[in-house]
PDB file of C-alpha atoms in Angstrom:
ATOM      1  CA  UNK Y   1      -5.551  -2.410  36.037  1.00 61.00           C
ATOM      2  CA  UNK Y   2      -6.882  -5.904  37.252  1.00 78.00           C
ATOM      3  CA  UNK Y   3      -5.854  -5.673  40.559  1.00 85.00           C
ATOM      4  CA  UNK Y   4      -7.690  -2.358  40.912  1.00 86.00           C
ATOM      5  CA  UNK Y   5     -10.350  -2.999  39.033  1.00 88.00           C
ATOM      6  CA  UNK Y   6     -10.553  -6.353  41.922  1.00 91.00           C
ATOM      7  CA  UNK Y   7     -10.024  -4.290  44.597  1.00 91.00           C
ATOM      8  CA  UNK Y   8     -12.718  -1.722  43.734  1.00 92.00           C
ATOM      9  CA  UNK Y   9     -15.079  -4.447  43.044  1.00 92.00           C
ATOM     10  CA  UNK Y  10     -15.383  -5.700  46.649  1.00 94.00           C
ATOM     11  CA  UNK Y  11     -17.934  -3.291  46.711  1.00 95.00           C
ATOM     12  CA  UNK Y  12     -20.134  -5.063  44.274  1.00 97.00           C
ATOM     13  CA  UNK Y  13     -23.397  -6.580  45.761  1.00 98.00           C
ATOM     14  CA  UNK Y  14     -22.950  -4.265  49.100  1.00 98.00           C
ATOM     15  CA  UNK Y  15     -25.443  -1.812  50.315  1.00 98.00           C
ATOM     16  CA  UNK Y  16     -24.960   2.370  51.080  1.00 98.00           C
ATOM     17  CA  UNK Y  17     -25.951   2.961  54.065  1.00 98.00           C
ATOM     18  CA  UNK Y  18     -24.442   6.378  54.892  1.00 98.00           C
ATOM     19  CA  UNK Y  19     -23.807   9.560  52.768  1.00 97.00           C
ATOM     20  CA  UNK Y  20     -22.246  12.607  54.439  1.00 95.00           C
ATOM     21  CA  UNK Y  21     -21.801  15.951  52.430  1.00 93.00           C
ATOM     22  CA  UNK Y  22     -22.900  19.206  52.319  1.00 82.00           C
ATOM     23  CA  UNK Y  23     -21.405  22.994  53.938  1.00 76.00           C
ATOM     24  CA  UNK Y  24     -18.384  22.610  55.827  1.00 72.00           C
ATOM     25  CA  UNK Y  25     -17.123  19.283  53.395  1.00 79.00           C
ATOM     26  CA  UNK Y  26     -17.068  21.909  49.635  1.00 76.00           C
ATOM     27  CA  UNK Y  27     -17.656  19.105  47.037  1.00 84.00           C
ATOM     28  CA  UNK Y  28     -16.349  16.503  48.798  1.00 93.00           C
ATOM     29  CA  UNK Y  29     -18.043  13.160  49.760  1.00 97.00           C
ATOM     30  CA  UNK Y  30     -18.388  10.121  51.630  1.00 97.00           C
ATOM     31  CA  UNK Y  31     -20.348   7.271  51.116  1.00 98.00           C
ATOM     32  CA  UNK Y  32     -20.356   4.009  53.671  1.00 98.00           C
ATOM     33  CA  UNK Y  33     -20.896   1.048  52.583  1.00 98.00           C
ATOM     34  CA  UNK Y  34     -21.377  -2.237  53.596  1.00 98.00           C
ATOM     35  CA  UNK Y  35     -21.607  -3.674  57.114  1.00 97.00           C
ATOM     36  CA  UNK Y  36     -21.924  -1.333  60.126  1.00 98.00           C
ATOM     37  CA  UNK Y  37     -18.992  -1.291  62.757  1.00 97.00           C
ATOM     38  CA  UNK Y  38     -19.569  -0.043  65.940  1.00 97.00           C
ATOM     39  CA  UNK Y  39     -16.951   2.841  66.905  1.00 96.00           C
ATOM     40  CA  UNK Y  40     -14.960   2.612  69.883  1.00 95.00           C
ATOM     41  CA  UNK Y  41     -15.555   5.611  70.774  1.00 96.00           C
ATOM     42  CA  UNK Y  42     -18.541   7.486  69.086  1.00 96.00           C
ATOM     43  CA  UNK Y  43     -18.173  10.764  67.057  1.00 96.00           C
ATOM     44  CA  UNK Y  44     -19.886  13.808  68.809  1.00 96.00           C
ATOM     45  CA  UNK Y  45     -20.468  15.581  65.302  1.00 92.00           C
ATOM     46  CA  UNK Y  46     -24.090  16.925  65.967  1.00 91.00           C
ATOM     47  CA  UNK Y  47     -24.471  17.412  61.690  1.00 88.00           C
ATOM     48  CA  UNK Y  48     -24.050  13.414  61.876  1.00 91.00           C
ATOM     49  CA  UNK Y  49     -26.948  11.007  62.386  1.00 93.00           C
ATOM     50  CA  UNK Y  50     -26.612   8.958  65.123  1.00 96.00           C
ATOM     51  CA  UNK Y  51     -25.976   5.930  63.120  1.00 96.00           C
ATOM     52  CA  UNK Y  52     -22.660   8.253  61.418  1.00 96.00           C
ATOM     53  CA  UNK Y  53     -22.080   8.999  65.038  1.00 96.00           C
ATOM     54  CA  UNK Y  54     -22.055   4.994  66.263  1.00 97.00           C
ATOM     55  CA  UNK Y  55     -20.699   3.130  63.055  1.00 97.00           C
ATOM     56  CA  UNK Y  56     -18.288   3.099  60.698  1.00 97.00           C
ATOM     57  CA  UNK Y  57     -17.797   1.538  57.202  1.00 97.00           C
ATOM     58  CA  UNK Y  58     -17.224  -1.651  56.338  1.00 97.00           C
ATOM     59  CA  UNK Y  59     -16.171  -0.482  52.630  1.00 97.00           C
ATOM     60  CA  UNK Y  60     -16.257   3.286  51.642  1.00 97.00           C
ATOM     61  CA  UNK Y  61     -15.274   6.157  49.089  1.00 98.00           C
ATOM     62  CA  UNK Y  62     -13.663   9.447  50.519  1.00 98.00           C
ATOM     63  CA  UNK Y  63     -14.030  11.386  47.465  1.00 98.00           C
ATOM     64  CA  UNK Y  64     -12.441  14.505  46.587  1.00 97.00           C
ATOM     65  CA  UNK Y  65     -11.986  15.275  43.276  1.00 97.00           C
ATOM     66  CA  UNK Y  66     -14.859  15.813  40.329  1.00 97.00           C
ATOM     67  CA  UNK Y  67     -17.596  13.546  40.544  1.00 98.00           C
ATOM     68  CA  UNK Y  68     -21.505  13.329  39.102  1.00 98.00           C
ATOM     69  CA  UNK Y  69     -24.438  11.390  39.829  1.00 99.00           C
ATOM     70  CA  UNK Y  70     -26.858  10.409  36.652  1.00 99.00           C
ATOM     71  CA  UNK Y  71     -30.088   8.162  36.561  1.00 98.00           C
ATOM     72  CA  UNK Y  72     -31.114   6.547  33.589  1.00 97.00           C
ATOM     73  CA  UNK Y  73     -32.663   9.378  31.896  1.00 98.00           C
ATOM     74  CA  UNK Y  74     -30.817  12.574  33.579  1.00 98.00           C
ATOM     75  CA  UNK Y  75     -27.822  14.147  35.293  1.00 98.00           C
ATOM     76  CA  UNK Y  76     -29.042  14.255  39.133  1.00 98.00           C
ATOM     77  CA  UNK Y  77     -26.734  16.139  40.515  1.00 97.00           C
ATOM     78  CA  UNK Y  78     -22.502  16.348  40.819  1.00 97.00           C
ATOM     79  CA  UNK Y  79     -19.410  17.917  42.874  1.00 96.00           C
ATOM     80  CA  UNK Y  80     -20.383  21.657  40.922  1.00 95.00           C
ATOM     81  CA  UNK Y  81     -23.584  21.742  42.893  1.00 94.00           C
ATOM     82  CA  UNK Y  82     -24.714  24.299  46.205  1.00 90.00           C
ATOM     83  CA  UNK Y  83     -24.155  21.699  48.632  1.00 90.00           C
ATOM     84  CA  UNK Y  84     -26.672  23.628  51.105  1.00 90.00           C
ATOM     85  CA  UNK Y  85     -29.200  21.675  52.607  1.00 87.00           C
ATOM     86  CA  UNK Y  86     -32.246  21.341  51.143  1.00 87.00           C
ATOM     87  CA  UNK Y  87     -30.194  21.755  47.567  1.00 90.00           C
ATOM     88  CA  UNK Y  88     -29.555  19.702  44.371  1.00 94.00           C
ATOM     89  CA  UNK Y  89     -26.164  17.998  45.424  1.00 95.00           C
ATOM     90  CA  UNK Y  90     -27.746  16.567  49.106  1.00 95.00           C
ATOM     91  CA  UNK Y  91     -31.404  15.600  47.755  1.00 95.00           C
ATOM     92  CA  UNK Y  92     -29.547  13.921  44.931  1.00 97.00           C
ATOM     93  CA  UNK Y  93     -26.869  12.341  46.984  1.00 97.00           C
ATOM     94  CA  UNK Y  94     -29.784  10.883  49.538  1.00 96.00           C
ATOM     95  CA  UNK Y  95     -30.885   8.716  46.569  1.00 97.00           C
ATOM     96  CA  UNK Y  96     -27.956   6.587  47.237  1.00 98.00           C
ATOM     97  CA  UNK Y  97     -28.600   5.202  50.918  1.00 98.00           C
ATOM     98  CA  UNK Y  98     -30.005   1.576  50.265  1.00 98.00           C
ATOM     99  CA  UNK Y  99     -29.064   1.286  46.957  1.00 99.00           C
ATOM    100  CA  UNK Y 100     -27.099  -1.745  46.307  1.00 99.00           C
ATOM    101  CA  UNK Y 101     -23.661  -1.134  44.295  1.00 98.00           C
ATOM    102  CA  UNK Y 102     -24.391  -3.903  41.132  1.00 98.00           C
ATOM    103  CA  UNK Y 103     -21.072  -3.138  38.893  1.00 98.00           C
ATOM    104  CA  UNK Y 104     -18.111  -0.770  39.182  1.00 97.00           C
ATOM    105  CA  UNK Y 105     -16.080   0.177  35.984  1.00 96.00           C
ATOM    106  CA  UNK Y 106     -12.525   1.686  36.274  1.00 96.00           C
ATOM    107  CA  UNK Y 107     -11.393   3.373  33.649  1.00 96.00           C
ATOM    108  CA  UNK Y 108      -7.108   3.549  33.266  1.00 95.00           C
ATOM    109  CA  UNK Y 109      -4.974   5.143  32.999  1.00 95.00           C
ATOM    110  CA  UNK Y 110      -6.513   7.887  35.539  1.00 96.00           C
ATOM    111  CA  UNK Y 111      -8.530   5.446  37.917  1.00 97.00           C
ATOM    112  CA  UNK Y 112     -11.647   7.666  37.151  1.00 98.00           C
ATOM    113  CA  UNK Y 113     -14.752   4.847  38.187  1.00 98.00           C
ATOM    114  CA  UNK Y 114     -18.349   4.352  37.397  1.00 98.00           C
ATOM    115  CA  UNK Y 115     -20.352   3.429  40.681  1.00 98.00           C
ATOM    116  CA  UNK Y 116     -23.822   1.518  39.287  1.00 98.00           C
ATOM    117  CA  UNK Y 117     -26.651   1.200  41.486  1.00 99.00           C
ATOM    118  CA  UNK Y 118     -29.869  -0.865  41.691  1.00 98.00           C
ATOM    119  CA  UNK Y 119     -31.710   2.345  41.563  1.00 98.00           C
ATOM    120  CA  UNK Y 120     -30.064   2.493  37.936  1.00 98.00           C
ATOM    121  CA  UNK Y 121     -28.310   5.307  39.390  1.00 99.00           C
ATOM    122  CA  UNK Y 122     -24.317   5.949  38.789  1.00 99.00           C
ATOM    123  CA  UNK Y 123     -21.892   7.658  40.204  1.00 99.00           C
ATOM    124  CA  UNK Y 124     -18.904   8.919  38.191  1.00 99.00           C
ATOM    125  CA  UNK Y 125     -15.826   9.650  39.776  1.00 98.00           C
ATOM    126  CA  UNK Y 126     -13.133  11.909  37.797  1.00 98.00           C
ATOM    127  CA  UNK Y 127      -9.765  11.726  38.462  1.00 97.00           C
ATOM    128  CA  UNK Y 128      -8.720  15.102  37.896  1.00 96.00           C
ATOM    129  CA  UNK Y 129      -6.535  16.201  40.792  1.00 94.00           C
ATOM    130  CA  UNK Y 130      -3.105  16.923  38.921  1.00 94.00           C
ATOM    131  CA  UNK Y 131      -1.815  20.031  40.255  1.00 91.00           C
ATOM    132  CA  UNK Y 132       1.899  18.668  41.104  1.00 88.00           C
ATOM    133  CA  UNK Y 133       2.322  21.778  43.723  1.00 86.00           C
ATOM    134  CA  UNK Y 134      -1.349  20.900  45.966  1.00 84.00           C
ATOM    135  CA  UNK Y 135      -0.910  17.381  45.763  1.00 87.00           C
ATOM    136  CA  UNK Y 136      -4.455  16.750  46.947  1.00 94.00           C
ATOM    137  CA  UNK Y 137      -6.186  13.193  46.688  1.00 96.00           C
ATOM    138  CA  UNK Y 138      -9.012  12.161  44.183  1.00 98.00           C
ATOM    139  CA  UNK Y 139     -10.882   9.562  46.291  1.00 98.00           C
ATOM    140  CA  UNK Y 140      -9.808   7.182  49.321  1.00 98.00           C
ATOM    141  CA  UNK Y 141     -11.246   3.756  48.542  1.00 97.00           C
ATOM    142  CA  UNK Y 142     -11.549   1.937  52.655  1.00 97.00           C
ATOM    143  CA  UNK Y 143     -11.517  -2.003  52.841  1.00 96.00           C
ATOM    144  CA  UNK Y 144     -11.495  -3.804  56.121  1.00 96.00           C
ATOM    145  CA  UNK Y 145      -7.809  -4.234  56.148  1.00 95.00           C
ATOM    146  CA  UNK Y 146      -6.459  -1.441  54.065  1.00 96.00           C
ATOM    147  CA  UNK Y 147      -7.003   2.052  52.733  1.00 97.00           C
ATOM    148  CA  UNK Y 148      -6.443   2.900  49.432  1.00 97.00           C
ATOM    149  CA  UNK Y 149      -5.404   6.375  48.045  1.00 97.00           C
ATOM    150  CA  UNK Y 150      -5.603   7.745  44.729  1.00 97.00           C
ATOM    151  CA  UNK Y 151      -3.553  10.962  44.507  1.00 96.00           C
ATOM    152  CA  UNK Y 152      -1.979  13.709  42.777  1.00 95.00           C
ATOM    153  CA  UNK Y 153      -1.960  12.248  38.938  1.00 96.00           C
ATOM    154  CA  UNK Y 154      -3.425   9.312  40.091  1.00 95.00           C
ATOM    155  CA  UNK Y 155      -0.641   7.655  41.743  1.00 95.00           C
ATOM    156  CA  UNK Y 156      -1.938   4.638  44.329  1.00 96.00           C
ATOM    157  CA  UNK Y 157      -1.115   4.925  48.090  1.00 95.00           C
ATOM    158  CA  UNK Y 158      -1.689   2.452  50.696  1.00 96.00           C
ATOM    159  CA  UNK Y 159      -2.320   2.780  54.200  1.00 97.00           C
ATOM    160  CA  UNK Y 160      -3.285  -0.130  56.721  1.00 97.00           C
ATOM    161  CA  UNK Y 161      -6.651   0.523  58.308  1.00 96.00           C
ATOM    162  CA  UNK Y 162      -6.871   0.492  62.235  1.00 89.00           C
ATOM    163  CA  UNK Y 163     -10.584  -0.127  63.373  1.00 81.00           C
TER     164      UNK Y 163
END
């Protein structure tokens, strides 16, 4: 659990910068975080901004599985949402670009995480992806160096990353 929970938390104190979702991704999500670095070769995506297009993450969250986003005082949006632009689950989602990440909680033994924001905003992440014949992921956590995988029942995968 520690060395998760210290992984995960090398996102503490960094900023969103990015958020892509919406048709074409189902409930799925990624958020960049962290500092901007400039693709070799840029995407040609036109649905990306030019900054998705030019940069990638320092730190980011590939996420998959279940997830909901709640202020302070309501639930904002989460992965049940129409994901059609101009709808709940992108307006929602926007709220997160310039937020600063100030804690992240990991909750064992399924990995599920609570993302907080300066906003007061948090992101829940639910590890439910258990289905032994899919095998499909719950969230990819990206470092500099390595990326890490949380799969089918929650089992960890690592992968080095190539920038």
């Amino acid at each position: 659990m520690d060395e998760i929970q210290n992984i995960l938390c090398q996102m503490v104190e960094k900023k969103c910068w990015s958020v892509v979702a919406g048709k074409g991704t189902g409930s799925a999500v990624a958020i960049d975080i962290g500092g901007k670095i400039q693709r070799k070769k840029p995407l040609t995506n036109p649905y990306l901004t030019e900054e998705q297009r030019q940069y990638q993450c320092e730190y980011g969250l590939l996420i998959d599985c279940s997830w909901r986003l709640d202020s302070s005082i309501a639930v904002i949006c989460s992965s049940k949402d129409s994901n059609e632009e101009g709808g709940v689950m992108l307006s929602g989602l926007k709220e997160l670009i310039n937020q600063r990440i100030v804690s992240v909680e990991v909750f064992m033994p399924a990995i599920d995480l609570q993302l907080h924001f300066d906003n007061e905003m948090t992101l829940k992440v639910f590890c439910d992806e258990t289905n032994d014949v899919d095998m499909a992921d719950n969230f990819t956590f990206i470092t500099p160096k390595m990326n890490y995988t949380v799969g089918t029942k929650s089992q960890v995968a690592l992968e080095a990353r190539h920038l």
